[in-house]
mmCIF file of C-alpha atoms in Angstrom:
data_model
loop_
_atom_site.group_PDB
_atom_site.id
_atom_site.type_symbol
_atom_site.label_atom_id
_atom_site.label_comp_id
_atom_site.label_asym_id
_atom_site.label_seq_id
_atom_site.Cartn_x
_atom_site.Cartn_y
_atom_site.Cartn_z
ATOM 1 C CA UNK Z 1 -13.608 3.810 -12.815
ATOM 2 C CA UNK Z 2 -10.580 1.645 -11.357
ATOM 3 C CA UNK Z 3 -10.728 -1.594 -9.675
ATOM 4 C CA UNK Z 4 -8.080 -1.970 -7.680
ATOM 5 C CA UNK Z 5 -6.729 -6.420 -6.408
ATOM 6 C CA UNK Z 6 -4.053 -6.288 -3.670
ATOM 7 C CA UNK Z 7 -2.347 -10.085 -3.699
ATOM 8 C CA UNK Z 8 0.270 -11.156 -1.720
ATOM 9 C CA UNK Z 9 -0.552 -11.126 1.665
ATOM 10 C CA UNK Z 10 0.211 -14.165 4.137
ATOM 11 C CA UNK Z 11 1.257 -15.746 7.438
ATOM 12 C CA UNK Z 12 5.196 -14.728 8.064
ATOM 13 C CA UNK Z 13 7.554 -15.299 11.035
ATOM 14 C CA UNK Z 14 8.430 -12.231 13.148
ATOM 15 C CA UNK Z 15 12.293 -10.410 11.170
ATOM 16 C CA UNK Z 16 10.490 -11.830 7.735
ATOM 17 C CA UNK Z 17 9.406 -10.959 4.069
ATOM 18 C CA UNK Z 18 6.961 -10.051 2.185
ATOM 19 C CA UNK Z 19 5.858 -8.735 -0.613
ATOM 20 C CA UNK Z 20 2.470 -7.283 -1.553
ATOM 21 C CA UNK Z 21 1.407 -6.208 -4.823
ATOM 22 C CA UNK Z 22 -1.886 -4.179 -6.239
ATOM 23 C CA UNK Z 23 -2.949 -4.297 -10.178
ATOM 24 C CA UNK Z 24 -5.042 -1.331 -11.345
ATOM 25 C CA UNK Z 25 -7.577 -1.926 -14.114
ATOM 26 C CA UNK Z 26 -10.640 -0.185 -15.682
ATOM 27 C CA UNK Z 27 -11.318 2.646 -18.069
ATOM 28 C CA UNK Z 28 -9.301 5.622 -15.761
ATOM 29 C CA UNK Z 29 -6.141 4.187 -14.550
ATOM 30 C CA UNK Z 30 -4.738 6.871 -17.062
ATOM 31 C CA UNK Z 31 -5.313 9.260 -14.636
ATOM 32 C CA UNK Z 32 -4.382 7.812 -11.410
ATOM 33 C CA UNK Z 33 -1.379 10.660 -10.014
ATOM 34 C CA UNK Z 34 -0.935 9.156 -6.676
ATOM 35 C CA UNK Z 35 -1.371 5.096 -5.546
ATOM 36 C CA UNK Z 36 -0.468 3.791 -1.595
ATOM 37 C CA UNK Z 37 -0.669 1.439 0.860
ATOM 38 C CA UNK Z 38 -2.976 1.428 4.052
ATOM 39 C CA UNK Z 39 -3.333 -0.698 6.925
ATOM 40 C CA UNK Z 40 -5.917 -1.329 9.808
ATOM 41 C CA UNK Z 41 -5.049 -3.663 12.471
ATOM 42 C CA UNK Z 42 -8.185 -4.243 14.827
ATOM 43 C CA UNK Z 43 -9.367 -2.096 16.806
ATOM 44 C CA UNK Z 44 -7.431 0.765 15.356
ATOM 45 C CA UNK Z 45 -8.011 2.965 12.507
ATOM 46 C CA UNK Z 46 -6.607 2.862 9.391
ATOM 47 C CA UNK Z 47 -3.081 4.753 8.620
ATOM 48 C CA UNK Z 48 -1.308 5.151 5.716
ATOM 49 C CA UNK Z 49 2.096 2.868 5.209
ATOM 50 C CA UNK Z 50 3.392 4.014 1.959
ATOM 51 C CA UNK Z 51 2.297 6.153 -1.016
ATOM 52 C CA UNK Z 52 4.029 7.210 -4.470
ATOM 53 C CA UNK Z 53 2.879 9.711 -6.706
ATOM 54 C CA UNK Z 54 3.471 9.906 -10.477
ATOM 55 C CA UNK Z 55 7.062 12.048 -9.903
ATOM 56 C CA UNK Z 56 8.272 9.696 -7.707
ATOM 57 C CA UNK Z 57 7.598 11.289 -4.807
ATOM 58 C CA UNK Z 58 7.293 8.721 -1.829
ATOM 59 C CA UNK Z 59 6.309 8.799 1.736
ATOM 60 C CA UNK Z 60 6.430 6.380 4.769
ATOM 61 C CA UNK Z 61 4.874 6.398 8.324
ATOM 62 C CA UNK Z 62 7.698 6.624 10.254
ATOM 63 C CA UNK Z 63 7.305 3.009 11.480
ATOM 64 C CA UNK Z 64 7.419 1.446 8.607
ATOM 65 C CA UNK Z 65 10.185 4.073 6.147
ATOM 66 C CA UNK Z 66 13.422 1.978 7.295
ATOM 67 C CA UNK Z 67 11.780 -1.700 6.738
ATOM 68 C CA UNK Z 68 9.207 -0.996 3.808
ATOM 69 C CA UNK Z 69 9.367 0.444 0.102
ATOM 70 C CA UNK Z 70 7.270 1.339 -2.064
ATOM 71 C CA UNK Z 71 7.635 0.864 -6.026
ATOM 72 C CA UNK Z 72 4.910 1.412 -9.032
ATOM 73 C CA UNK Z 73 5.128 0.198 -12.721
ATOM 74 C CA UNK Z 74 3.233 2.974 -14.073
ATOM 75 C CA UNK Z 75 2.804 1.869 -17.701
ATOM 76 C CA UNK Z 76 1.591 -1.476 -15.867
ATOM 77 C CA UNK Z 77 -0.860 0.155 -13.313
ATOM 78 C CA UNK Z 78 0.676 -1.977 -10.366
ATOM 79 C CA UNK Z 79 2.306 -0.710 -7.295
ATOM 80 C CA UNK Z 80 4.169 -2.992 -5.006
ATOM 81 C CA UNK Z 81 5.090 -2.956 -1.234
ATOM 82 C CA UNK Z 82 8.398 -4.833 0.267
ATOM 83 C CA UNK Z 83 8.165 -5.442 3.579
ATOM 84 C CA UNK Z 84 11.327 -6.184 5.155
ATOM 85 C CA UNK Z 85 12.219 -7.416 8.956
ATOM 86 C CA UNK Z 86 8.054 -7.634 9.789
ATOM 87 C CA UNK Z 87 7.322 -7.024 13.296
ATOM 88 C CA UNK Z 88 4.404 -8.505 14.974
ATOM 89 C CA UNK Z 89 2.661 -4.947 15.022
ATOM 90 C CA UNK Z 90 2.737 -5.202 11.529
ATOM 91 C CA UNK Z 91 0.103 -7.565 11.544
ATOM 92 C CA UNK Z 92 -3.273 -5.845 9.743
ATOM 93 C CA UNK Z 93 -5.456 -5.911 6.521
ATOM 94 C CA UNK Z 94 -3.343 -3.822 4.232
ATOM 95 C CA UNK Z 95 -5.274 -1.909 1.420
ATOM 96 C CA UNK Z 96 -4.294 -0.534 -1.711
ATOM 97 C CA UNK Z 97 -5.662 2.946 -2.795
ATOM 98 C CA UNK Z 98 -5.044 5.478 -5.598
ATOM 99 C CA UNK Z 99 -5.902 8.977 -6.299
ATOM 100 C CA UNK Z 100 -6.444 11.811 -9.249
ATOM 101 C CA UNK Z 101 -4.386 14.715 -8.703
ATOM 102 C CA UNK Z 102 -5.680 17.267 -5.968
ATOM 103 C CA UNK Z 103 -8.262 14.600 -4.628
ATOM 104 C CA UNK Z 104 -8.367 12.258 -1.909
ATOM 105 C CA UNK Z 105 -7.565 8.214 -2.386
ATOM 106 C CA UNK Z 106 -10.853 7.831 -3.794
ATOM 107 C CA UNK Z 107 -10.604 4.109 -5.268
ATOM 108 C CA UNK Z 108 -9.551 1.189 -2.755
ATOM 109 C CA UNK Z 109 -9.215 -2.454 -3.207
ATOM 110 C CA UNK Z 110 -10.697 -5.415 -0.789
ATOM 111 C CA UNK Z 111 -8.018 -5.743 1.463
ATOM 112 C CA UNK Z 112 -5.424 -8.362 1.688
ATOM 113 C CA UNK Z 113 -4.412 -10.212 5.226
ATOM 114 C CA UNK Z 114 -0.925 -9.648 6.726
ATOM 115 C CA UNK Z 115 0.158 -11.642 10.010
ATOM 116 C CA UNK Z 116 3.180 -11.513 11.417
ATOM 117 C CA UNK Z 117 3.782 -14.255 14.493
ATOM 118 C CA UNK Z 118 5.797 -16.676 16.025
#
């Protein structure tokens, strides 16, 4: 039981910012261990951008771990994504997701748009 908003997402200029964020609510959120980022861009299935677990433990697709990071606020149930020096391929519906421990991301959120043109 988690419900999981992404916010943030937007229209940005090719070498620009932003910043996406994802609130967890609901009556589990106690035992989320792991929370990420995923993307789809259409026609092309969706990868995973960015995850944290609850030791700190990050990881980054490699296309993304020099421009992007990932940060959580645990005792808040939100987990952010800076996106730094956006590229045009960067342009998808980016999803937030979280996971128990020794399960799969089980629990996403709606999506929120990310375009990056000129």
């Amino acid at each position: 039981q988690v419900q999981l908003v992404e916010s943030g997402g937007g229209l940005v200029q090719p070498g620009g910012s932003l910043r996406l964020s994802c609130a967890a609510s609901g009556g589990s959120t106690s035992s989320i261990y792991a929370m990420a980022w995923y993307r789809q861009a259409p026609g092309k299935q969706r990868e995973l951008v960015a995850s944290m677990d609850n030791d700190g433990s990050t990881t980054y697709a490699d296309s993304v771990k020099d421009r992007f990071t990932i940060s959580r606020d645990n005792a808040k149930s939100t987990v952010s994504l800076q996106m730094n020096s956006l590229k045009p391929e960067d342009t998808a519906v980016y999803y937030c997701a979280s996971r128990r421990r020794y399960s799969g991301y089980g629990y996403w959120g709606q999506g929120t748009q990310v375009s990056v043109s000129s």
